[in-house]
Tab-separated table of C-alpha atoms and ligand atoms in Angstrom:
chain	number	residue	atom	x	y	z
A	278	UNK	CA	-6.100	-52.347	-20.925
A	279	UNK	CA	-2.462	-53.800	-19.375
A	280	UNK	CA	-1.191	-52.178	-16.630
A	281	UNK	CA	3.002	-52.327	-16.870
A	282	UNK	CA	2.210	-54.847	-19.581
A	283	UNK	CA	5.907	-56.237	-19.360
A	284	UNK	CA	6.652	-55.527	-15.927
A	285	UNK	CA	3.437	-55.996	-14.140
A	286	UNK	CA	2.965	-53.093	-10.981
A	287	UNK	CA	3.572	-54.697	-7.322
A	288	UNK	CA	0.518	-54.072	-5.415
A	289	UNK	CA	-0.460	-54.851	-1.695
A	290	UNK	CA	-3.466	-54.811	-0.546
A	291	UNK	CA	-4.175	-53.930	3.379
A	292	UNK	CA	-7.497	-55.057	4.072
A	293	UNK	CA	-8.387	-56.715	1.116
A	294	UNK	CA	-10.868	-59.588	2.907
A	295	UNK	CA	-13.052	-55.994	3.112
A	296	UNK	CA	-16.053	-53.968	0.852
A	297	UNK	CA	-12.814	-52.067	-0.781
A	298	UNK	CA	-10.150	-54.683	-0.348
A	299	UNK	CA	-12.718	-56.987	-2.035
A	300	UNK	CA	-13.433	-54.312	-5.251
A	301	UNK	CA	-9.913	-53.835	-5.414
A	302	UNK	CA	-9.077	-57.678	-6.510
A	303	UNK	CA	-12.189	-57.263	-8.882
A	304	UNK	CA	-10.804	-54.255	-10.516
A	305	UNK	CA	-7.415	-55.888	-10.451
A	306	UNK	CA	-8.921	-58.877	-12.485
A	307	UNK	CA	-10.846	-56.549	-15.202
A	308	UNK	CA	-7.319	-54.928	-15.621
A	309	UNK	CA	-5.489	-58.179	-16.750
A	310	UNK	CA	-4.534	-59.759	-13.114
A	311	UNK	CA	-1.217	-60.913	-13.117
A	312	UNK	CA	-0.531	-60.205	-16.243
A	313	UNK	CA	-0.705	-56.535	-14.861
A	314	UNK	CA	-0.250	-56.948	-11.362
A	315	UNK	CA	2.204	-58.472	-9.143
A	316	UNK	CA	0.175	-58.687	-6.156
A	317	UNK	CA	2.745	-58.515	-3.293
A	318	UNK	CA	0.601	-58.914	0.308
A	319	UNK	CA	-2.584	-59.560	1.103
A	320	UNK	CA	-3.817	-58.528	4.650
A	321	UNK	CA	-7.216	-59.159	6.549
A	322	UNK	CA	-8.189	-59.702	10.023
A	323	UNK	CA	-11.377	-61.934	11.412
A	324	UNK	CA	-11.992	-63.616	7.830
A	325	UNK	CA	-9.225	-65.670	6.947
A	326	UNK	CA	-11.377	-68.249	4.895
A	327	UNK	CA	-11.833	-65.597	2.535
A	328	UNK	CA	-7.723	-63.969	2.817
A	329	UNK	CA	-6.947	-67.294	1.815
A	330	UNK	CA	-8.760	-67.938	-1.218
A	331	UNK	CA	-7.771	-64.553	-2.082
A	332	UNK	CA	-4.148	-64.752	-1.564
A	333	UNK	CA	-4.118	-68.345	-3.631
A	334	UNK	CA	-6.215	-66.940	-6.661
A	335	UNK	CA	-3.849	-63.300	-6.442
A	336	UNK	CA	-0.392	-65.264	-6.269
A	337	UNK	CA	0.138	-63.250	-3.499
A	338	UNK	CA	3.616	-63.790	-1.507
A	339	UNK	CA	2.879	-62.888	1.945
A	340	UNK	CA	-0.733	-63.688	3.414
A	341	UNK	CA	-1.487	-61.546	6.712
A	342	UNK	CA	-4.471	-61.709	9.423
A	343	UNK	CA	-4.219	-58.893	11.705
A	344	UNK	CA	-5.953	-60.926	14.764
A	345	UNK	CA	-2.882	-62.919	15.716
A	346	UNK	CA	-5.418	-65.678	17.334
A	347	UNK	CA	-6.174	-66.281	13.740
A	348	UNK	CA	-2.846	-67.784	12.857
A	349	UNK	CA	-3.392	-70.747	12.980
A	350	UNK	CA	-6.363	-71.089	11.061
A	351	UNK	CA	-5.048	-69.061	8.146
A	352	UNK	CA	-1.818	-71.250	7.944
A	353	UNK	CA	-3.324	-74.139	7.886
A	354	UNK	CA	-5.773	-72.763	5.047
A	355	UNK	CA	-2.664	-71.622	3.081
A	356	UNK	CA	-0.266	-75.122	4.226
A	357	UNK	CA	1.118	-76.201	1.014
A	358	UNK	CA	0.464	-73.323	-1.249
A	359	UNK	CA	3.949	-71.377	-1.052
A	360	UNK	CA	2.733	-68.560	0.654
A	361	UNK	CA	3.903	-67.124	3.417
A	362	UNK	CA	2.136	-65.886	6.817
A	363	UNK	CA	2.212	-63.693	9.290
A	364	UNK	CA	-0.611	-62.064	11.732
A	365	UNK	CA	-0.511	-59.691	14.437
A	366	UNK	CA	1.222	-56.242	14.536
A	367	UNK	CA	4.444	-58.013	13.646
A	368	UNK	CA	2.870	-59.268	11.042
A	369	UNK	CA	0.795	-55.721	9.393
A	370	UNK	CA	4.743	-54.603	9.830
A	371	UNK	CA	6.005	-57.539	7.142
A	372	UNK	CA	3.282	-56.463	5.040
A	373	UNK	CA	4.240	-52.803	5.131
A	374	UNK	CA	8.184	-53.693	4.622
A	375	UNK	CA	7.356	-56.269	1.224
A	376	UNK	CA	8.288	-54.540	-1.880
A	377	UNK	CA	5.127	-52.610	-3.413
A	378	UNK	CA	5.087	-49.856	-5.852
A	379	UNK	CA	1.235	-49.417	-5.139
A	380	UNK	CA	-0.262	-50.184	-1.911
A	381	UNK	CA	-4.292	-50.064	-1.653
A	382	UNK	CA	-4.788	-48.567	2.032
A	383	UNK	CA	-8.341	-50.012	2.867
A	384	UNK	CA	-7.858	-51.646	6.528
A	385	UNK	CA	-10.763	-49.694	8.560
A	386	UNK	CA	-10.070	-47.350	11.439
A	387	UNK	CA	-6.657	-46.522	12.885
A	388	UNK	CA	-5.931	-49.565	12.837
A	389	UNK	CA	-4.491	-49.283	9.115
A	390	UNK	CA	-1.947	-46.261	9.613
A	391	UNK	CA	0.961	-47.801	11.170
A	392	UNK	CA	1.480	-50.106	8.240
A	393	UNK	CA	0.576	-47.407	4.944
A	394	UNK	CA	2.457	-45.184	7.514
A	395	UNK	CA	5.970	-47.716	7.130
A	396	UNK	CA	4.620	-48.271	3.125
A	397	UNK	CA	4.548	-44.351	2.554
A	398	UNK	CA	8.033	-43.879	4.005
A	399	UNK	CA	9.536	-47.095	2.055
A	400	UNK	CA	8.277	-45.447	-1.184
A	401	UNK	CA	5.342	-47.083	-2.109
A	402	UNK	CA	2.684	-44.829	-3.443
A	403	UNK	CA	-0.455	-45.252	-1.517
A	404	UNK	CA	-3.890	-45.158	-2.561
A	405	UNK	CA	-5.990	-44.129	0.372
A	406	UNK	CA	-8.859	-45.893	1.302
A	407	UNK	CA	-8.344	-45.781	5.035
A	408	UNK	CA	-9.237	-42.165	5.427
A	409	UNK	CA	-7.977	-42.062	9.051
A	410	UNK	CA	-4.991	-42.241	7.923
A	411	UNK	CA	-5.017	-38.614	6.865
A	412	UNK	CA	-7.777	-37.557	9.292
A	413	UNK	CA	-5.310	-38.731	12.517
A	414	UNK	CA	-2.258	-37.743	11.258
A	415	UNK	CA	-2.518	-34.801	9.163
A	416	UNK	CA	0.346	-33.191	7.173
A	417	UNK	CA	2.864	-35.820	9.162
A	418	UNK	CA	1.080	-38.429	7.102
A	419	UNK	CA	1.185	-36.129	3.508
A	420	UNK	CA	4.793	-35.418	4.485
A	421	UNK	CA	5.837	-38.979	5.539
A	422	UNK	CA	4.247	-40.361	1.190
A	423	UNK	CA	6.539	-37.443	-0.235
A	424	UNK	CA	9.246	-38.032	1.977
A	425	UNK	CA	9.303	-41.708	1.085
A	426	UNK	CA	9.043	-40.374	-2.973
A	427	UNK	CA	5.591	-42.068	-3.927
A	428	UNK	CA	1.951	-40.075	-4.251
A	429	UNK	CA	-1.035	-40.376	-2.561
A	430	UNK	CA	-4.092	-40.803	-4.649
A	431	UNK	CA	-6.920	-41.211	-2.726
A	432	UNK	CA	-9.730	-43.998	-3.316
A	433	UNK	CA	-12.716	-42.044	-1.114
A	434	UNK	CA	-15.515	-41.550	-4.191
A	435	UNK	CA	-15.610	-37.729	-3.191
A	436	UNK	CA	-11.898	-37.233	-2.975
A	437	UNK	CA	-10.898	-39.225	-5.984
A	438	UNK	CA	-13.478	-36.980	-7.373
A	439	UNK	CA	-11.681	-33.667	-6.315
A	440	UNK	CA	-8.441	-34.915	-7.480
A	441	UNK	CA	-9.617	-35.123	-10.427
A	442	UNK	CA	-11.188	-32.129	-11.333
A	443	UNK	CA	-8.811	-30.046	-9.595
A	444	UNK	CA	-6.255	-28.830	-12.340
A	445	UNK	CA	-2.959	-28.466	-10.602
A	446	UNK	CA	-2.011	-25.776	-12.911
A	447	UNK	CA	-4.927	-23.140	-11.479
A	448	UNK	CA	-4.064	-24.156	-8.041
A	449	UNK	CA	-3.971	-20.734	-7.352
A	450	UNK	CA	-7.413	-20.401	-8.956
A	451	UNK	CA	-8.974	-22.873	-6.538
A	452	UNK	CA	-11.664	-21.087	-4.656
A	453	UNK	CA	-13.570	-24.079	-2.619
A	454	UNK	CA	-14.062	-27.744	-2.692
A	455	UNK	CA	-17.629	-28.810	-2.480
A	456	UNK	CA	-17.968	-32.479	-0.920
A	457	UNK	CA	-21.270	-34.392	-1.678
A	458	UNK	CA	-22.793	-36.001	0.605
A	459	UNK	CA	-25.759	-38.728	0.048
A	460	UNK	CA	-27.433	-37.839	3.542
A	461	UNK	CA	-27.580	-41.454	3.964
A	462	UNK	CA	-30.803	-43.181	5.556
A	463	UNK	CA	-31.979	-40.655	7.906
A	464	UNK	CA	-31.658	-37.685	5.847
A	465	UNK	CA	-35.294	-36.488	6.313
A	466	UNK	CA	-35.442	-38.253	9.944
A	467	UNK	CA	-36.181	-35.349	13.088
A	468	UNK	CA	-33.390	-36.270	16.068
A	469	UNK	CA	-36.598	-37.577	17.891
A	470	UNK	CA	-36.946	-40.342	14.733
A	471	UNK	CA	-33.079	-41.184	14.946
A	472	UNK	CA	-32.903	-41.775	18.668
A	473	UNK	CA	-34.333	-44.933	19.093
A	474	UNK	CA	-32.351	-46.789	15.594
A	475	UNK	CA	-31.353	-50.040	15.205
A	476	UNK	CA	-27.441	-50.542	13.580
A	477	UNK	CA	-29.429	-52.829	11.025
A	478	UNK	CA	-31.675	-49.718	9.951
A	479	UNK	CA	-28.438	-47.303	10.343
A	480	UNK	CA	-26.126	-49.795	8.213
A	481	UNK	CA	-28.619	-49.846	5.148
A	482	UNK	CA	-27.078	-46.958	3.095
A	483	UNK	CA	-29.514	-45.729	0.081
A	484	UNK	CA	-27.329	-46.250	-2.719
A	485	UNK	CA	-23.508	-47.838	-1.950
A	486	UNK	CA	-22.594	-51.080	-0.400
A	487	UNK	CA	-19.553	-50.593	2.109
A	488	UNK	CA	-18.428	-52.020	4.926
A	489	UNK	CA	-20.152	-51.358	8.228
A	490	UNK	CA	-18.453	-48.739	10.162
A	491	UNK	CA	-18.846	-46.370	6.902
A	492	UNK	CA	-22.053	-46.599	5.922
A	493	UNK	CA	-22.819	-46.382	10.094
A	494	UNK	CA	-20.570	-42.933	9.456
A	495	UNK	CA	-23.104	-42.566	6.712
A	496	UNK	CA	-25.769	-42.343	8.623
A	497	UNK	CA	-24.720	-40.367	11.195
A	498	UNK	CA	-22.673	-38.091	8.737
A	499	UNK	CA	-19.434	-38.712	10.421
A	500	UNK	CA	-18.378	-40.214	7.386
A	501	UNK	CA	-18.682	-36.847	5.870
A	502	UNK	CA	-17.117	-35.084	8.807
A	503	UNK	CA	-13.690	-37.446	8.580
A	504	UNK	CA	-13.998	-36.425	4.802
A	505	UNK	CA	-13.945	-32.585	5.734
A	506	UNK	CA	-10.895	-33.127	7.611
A	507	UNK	CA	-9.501	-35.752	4.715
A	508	UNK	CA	-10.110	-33.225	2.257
A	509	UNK	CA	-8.077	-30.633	4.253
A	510	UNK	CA	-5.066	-32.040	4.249
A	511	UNK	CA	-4.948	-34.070	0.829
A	512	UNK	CA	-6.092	-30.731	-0.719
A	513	UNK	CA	-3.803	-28.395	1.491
A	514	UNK	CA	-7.147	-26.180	1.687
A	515	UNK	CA	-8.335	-23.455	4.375
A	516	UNK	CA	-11.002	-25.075	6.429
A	517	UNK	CA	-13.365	-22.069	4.995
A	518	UNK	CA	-12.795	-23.327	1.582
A	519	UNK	CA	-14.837	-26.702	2.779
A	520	UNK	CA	-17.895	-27.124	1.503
A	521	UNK	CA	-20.859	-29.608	1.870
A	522	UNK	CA	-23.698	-30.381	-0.248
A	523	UNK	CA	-26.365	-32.990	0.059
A	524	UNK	CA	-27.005	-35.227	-2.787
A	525	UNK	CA	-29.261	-38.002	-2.257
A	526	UNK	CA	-28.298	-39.181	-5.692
A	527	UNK	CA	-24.954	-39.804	-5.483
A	528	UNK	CA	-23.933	-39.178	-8.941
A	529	UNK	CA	-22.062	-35.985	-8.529
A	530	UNK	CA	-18.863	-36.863	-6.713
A	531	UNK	CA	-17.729	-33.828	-5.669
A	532	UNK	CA	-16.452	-30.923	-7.137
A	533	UNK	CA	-14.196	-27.922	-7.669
A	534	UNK	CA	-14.709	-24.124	-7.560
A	535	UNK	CA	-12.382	-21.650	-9.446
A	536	UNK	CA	-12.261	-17.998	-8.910
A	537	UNK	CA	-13.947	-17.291	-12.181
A	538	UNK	CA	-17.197	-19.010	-11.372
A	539	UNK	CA	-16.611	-22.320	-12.746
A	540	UNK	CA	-17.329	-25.281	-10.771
A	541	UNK	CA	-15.850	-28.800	-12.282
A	542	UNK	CA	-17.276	-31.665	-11.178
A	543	UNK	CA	-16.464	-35.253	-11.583
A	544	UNK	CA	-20.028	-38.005	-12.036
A	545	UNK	CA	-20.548	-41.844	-12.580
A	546	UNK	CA	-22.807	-44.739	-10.883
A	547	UNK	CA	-22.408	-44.717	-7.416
A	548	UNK	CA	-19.438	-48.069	-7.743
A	549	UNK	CA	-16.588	-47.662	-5.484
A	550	UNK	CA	-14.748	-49.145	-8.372
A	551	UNK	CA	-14.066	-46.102	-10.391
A	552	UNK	CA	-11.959	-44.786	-8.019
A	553	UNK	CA	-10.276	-47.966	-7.234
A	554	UNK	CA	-8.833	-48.381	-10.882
A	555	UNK	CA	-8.464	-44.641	-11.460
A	556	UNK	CA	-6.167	-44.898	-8.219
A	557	UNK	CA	-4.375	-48.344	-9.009
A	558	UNK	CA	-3.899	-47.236	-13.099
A	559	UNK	CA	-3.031	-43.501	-12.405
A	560	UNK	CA	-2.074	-41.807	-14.141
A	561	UNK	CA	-4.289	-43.258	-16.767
A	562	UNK	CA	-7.895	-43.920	-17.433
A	563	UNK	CA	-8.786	-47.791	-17.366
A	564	UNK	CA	-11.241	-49.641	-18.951
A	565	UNK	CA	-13.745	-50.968	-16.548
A	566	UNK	CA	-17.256	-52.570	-16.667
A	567	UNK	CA	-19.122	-50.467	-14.609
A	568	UNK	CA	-22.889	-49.288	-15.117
A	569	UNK	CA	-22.530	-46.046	-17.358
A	570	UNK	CA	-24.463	-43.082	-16.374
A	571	UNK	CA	-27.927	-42.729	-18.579
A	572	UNK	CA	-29.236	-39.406	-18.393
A	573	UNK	CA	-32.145	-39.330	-19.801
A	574	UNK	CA	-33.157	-42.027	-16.646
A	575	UNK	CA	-31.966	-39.647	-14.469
A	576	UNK	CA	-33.856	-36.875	-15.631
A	577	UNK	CA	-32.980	-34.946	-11.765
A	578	UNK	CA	-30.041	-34.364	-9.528
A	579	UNK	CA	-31.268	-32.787	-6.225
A	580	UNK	CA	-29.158	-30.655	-3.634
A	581	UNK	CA	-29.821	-29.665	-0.200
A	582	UNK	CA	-28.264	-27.431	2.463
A	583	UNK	CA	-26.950	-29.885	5.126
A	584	UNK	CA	-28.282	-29.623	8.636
A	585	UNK	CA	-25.757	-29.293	11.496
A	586	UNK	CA	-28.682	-29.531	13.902
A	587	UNK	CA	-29.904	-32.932	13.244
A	588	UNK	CA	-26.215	-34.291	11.963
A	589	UNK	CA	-24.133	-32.369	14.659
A	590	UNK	CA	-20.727	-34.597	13.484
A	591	UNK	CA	-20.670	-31.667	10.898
A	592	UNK	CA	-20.185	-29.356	13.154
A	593	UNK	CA	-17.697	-31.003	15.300
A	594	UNK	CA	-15.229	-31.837	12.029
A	595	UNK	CA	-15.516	-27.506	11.843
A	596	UNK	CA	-14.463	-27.601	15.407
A	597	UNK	CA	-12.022	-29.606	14.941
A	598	UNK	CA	-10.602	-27.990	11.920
A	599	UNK	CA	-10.470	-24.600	13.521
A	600	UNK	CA	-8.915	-25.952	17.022
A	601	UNK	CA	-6.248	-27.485	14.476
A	602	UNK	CA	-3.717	-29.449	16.426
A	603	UNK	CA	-4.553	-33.091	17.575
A	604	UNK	CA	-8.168	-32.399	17.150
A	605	UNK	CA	-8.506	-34.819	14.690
A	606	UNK	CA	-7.034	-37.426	15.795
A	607	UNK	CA	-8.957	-37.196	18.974
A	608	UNK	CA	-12.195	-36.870	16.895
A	609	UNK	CA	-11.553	-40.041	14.636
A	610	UNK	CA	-10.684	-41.960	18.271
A	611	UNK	CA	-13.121	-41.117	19.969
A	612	UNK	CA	-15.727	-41.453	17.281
A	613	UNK	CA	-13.983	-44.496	16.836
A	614	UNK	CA	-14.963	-45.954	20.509
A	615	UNK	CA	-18.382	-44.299	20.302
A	616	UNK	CA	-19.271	-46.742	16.697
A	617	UNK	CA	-18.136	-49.840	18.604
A	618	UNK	CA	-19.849	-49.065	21.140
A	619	UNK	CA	-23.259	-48.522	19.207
A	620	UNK	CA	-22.782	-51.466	17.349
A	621	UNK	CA	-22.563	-53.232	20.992
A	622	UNK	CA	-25.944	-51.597	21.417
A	623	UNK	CA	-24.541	-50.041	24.575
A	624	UNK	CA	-25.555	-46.589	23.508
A	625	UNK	CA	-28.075	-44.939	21.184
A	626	UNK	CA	-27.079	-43.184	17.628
A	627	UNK	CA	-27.364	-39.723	19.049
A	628	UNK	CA	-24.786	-40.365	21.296
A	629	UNK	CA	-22.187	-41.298	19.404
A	630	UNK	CA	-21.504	-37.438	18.520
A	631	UNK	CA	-21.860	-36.545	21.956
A	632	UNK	CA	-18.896	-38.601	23.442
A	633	UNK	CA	-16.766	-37.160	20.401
A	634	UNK	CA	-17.793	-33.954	21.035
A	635	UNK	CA	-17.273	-34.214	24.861
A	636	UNK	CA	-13.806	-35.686	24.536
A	637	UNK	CA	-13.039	-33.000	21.847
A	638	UNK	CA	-13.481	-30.398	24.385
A	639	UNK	CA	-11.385	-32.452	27.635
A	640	UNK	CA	-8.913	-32.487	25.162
A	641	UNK	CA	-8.774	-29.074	23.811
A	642	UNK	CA	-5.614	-28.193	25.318
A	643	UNK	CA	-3.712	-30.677	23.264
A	644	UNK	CA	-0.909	-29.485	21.305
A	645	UNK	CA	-0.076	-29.962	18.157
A	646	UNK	CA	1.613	-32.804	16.615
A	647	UNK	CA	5.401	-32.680	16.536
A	648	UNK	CA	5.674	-36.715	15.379
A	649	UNK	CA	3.805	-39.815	15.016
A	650	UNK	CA	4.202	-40.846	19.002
A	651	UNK	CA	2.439	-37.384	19.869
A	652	UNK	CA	-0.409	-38.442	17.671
A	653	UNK	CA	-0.109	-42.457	18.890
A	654	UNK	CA	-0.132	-40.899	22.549
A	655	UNK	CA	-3.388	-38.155	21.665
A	656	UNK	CA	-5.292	-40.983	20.164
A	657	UNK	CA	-5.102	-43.686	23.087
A	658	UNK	CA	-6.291	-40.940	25.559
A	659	UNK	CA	-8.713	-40.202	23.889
A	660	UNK	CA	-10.044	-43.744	23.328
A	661	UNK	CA	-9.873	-44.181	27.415
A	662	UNK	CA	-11.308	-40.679	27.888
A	663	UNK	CA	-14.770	-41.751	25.194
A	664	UNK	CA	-14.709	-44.774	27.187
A	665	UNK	CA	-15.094	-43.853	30.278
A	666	UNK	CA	-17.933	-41.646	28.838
A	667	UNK	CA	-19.329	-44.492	26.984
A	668	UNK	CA	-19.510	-46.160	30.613
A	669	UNK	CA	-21.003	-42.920	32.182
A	670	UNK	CA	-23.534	-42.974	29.609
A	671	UNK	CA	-24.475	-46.595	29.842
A	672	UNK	CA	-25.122	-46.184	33.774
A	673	UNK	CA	-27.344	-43.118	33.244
A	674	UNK	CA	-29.559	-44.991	30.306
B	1235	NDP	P1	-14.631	-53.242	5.747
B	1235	NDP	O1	-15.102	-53.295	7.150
B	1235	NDP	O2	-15.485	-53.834	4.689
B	1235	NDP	O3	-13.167	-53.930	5.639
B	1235	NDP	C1	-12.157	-53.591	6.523
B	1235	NDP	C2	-10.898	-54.370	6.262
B	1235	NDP	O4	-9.989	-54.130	7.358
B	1235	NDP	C3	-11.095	-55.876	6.234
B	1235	NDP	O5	-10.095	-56.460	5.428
B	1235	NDP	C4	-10.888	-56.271	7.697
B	1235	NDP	O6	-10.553	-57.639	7.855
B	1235	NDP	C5	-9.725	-55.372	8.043
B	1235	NDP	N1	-9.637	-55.056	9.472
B	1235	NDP	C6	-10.641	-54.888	10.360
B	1235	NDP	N2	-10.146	-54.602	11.576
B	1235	NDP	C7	-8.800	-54.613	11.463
B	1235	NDP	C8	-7.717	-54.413	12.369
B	1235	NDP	N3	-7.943	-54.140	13.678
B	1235	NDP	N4	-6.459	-54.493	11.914
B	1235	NDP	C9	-6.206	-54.750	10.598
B	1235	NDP	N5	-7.186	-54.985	9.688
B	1235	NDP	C10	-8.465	-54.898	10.118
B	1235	NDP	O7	-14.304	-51.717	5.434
B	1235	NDP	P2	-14.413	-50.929	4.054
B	1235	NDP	O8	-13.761	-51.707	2.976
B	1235	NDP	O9	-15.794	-50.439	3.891
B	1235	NDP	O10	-13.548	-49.626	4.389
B	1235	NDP	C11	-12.142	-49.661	4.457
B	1235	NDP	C12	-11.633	-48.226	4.508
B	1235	NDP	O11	-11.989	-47.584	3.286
B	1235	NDP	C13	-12.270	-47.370	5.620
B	1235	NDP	O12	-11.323	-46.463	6.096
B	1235	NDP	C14	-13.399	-46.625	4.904
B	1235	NDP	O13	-13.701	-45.371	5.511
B	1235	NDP	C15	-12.764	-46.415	3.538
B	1235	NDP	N6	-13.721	-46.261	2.458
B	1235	NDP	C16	-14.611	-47.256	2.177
B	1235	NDP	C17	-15.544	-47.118	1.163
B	1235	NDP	C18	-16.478	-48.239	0.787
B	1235	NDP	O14	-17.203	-48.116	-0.200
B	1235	NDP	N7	-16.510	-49.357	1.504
B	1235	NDP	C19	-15.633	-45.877	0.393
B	1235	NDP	C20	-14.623	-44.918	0.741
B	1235	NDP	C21	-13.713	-45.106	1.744
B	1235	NDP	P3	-11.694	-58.812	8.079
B	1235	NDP	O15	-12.835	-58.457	7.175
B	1235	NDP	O16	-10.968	-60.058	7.660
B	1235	NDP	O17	-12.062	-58.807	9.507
């Protein structure tokens, strides 16, 4: 199938050197490439080997590394091809300000809102990848995309899955929203088992292949507690209509709950890239070569209660839903600090949720968010407050 088969869609793609950034370019070549997409900017950060060879096969305009030490090198990769470059904040800001009608969101962390943030207010529509995004800045975020006259379709497996199996015309009819969860690697692990894990044993996630900081979120279920929050705001849902299941299958991608009992679920492999083209050809169906779902191999889907106890990042997302506010922002900072740190092997899994959760509560008397400097402002204090607890924790190890 041809996307805008006469005038191809403009696309960026923020962190596209990455596990979605990476999909995205192969779902943009099973959908005709240029003959269907215009690919406007191409952004990475450490690996600008790769950014290159991706912005010369793409026909990208603008090439962009994030890590301005990395000009350099990535000019000198691109010398000769046409292509511009830029790197640095400066640069994520030429990105965001190229003409796009689709930008794929996928740079990891906070560092990816300030440029979908300028995209979304330009016009572009955005498909979310970069769930922090929406888990930092909330409704200013939802409001900035409708302001700026595009949508927001989001990429996340679970919430690509809710958006599509939530009928817009029942909205009122919309009882809960059930997020699956695979339970990742430890899922039958006591606390006592996690303590003592390695990031190699925490990074290899049962059944997708993602970047690192997610499928470390997998572990720990933090990914899942960013999605509660995600969900929340994309979905414009009460935090007691949240609901999480555990699937170790990960076939089920989530699903929707109507007042009459029905429950409407959206399935496939577990391949990041059905959500990818559903986002970059919505509001149609593509055709893509993924594995197709054979049931009689599957013979089982299994579902379990998750437990707060063991994942306790669960727990905090409720927290943080019911404080409301800048909670979180604070949460995805702080969590934020914690990963690198872990990954640094300067603390243990465990802790991770305890520095979230103790800078969570030093920062309960945070107000809400009034504009985007309020939530800039909420999420550097709390990255110096987890640090400083990071520290404390190091000294007492
Ligand atoms: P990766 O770590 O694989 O890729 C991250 C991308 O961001 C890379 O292009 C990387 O560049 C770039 N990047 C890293 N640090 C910075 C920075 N400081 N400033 C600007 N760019 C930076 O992540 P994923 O692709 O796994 O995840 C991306 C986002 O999508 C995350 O928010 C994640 O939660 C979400 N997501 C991912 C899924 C998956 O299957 N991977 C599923 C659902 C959601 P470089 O590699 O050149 O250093």
């Amino acid at each position: 199938m041809m996307i805008g088969k006469d005038t191809p869609r403009r696309l960026s793609i923020f962190g596209s050197t990455g596990s979605i950034g990476q999909n995205t370019l192969d779902v943009v070549q099973q959908l005709g490439g240029r003959d269907s997409f215009d690919i406007s900017v191409v952004t990475g950060n450490e690996n600008v080997e790769l950014l290159a060879q991706q912005a010369k096969a793409s026909g990208a305009r603008l090439a962009v590394t994030a890590n301005d030490g990395k000009y350099e090198a990535l000019k000198a990769e691109l010398s000769g091809s046409g292509i511009a470059v830029a790197a640095g904040v400066s640069g994520l800001g030429e990105a965001a300000d190229m003409e796009a009608d689709w930008v794929m969101a996928a740079i990891v962390g906070t560092a990816g809102l300030a440029p979908t943030l300028a995209a979304a207010r330009r016009g572009a529509t955005i498909a979310l990848a970069n769930k922090e995004c929406l888990v930092s800045a909330g409704d200013l975020f939802v409001d900035a995309v409708k302001a700026g006259g595009g949508q927001l379709i989001p990429v996340d497996s679970e919430h690509s899955a809710i958006f599509q199996s939530l009928d817009e015309a029942q909205r009122h009819a919309v009882e809960r929203i059930i997020l699956t969860a695979s339970g990742g690697p430890f899922r039958t692990w006591s606390r006592a088992e996690m303590a003592n894990v390695t990031v190699a044993t925490a990074r290899a996630h049962p059944n997708w292949s993602m970047g690192l900081k997610i499928s470390i979120g997998s572990a720990s279920m933090f990914n899942k507690a960013l999605e509660m929050i995600e969900a929340k705001h994309l979905f414009d849902v009460r935090p007691d209509q949240i609901e999480v299941i555990v699937h170790p299958q990960s076939i089920i991608h989530s699903m929707v709950g109507y007042t009459d009992g029905s429950v409407i679920a959206q399935l496939g492999s577990p391949d990041m890239r059905t959500a990818i083209g559903y986002a970059l050809d919505y509001p149609r169906r593509p055709q893509l070569n993924v594995e197709r779902l054979d049931f009689a191999k599957l013979s089982r889907l299994d579902f379990e209660a998750p437990d707060e106890e063991r994942f306790p990042a669960l727990r905090l997302a409720r927290t943080a839903l019911e404080r409301g506010g800048l909670q979180g922002a604070i949460m995805n900072a702080a969590e934020e600090v914690a990963f690198h740190a872990f990954v640094d092997e300067r603390i243990g899994f465990l802790q991770m949720a305890d520095i979230a959760e103790a800078v969570m509560d030093r920062m309960v008397g945070t107000g809400g968010a009034r504009s985007m400097d309020d939530v800039f402002a909420a999420d550097a204090e709390a990255r110096r407050l987890a640090a400083e607890v990071v520290a404390i924790n190091e000294k007492a190890a």
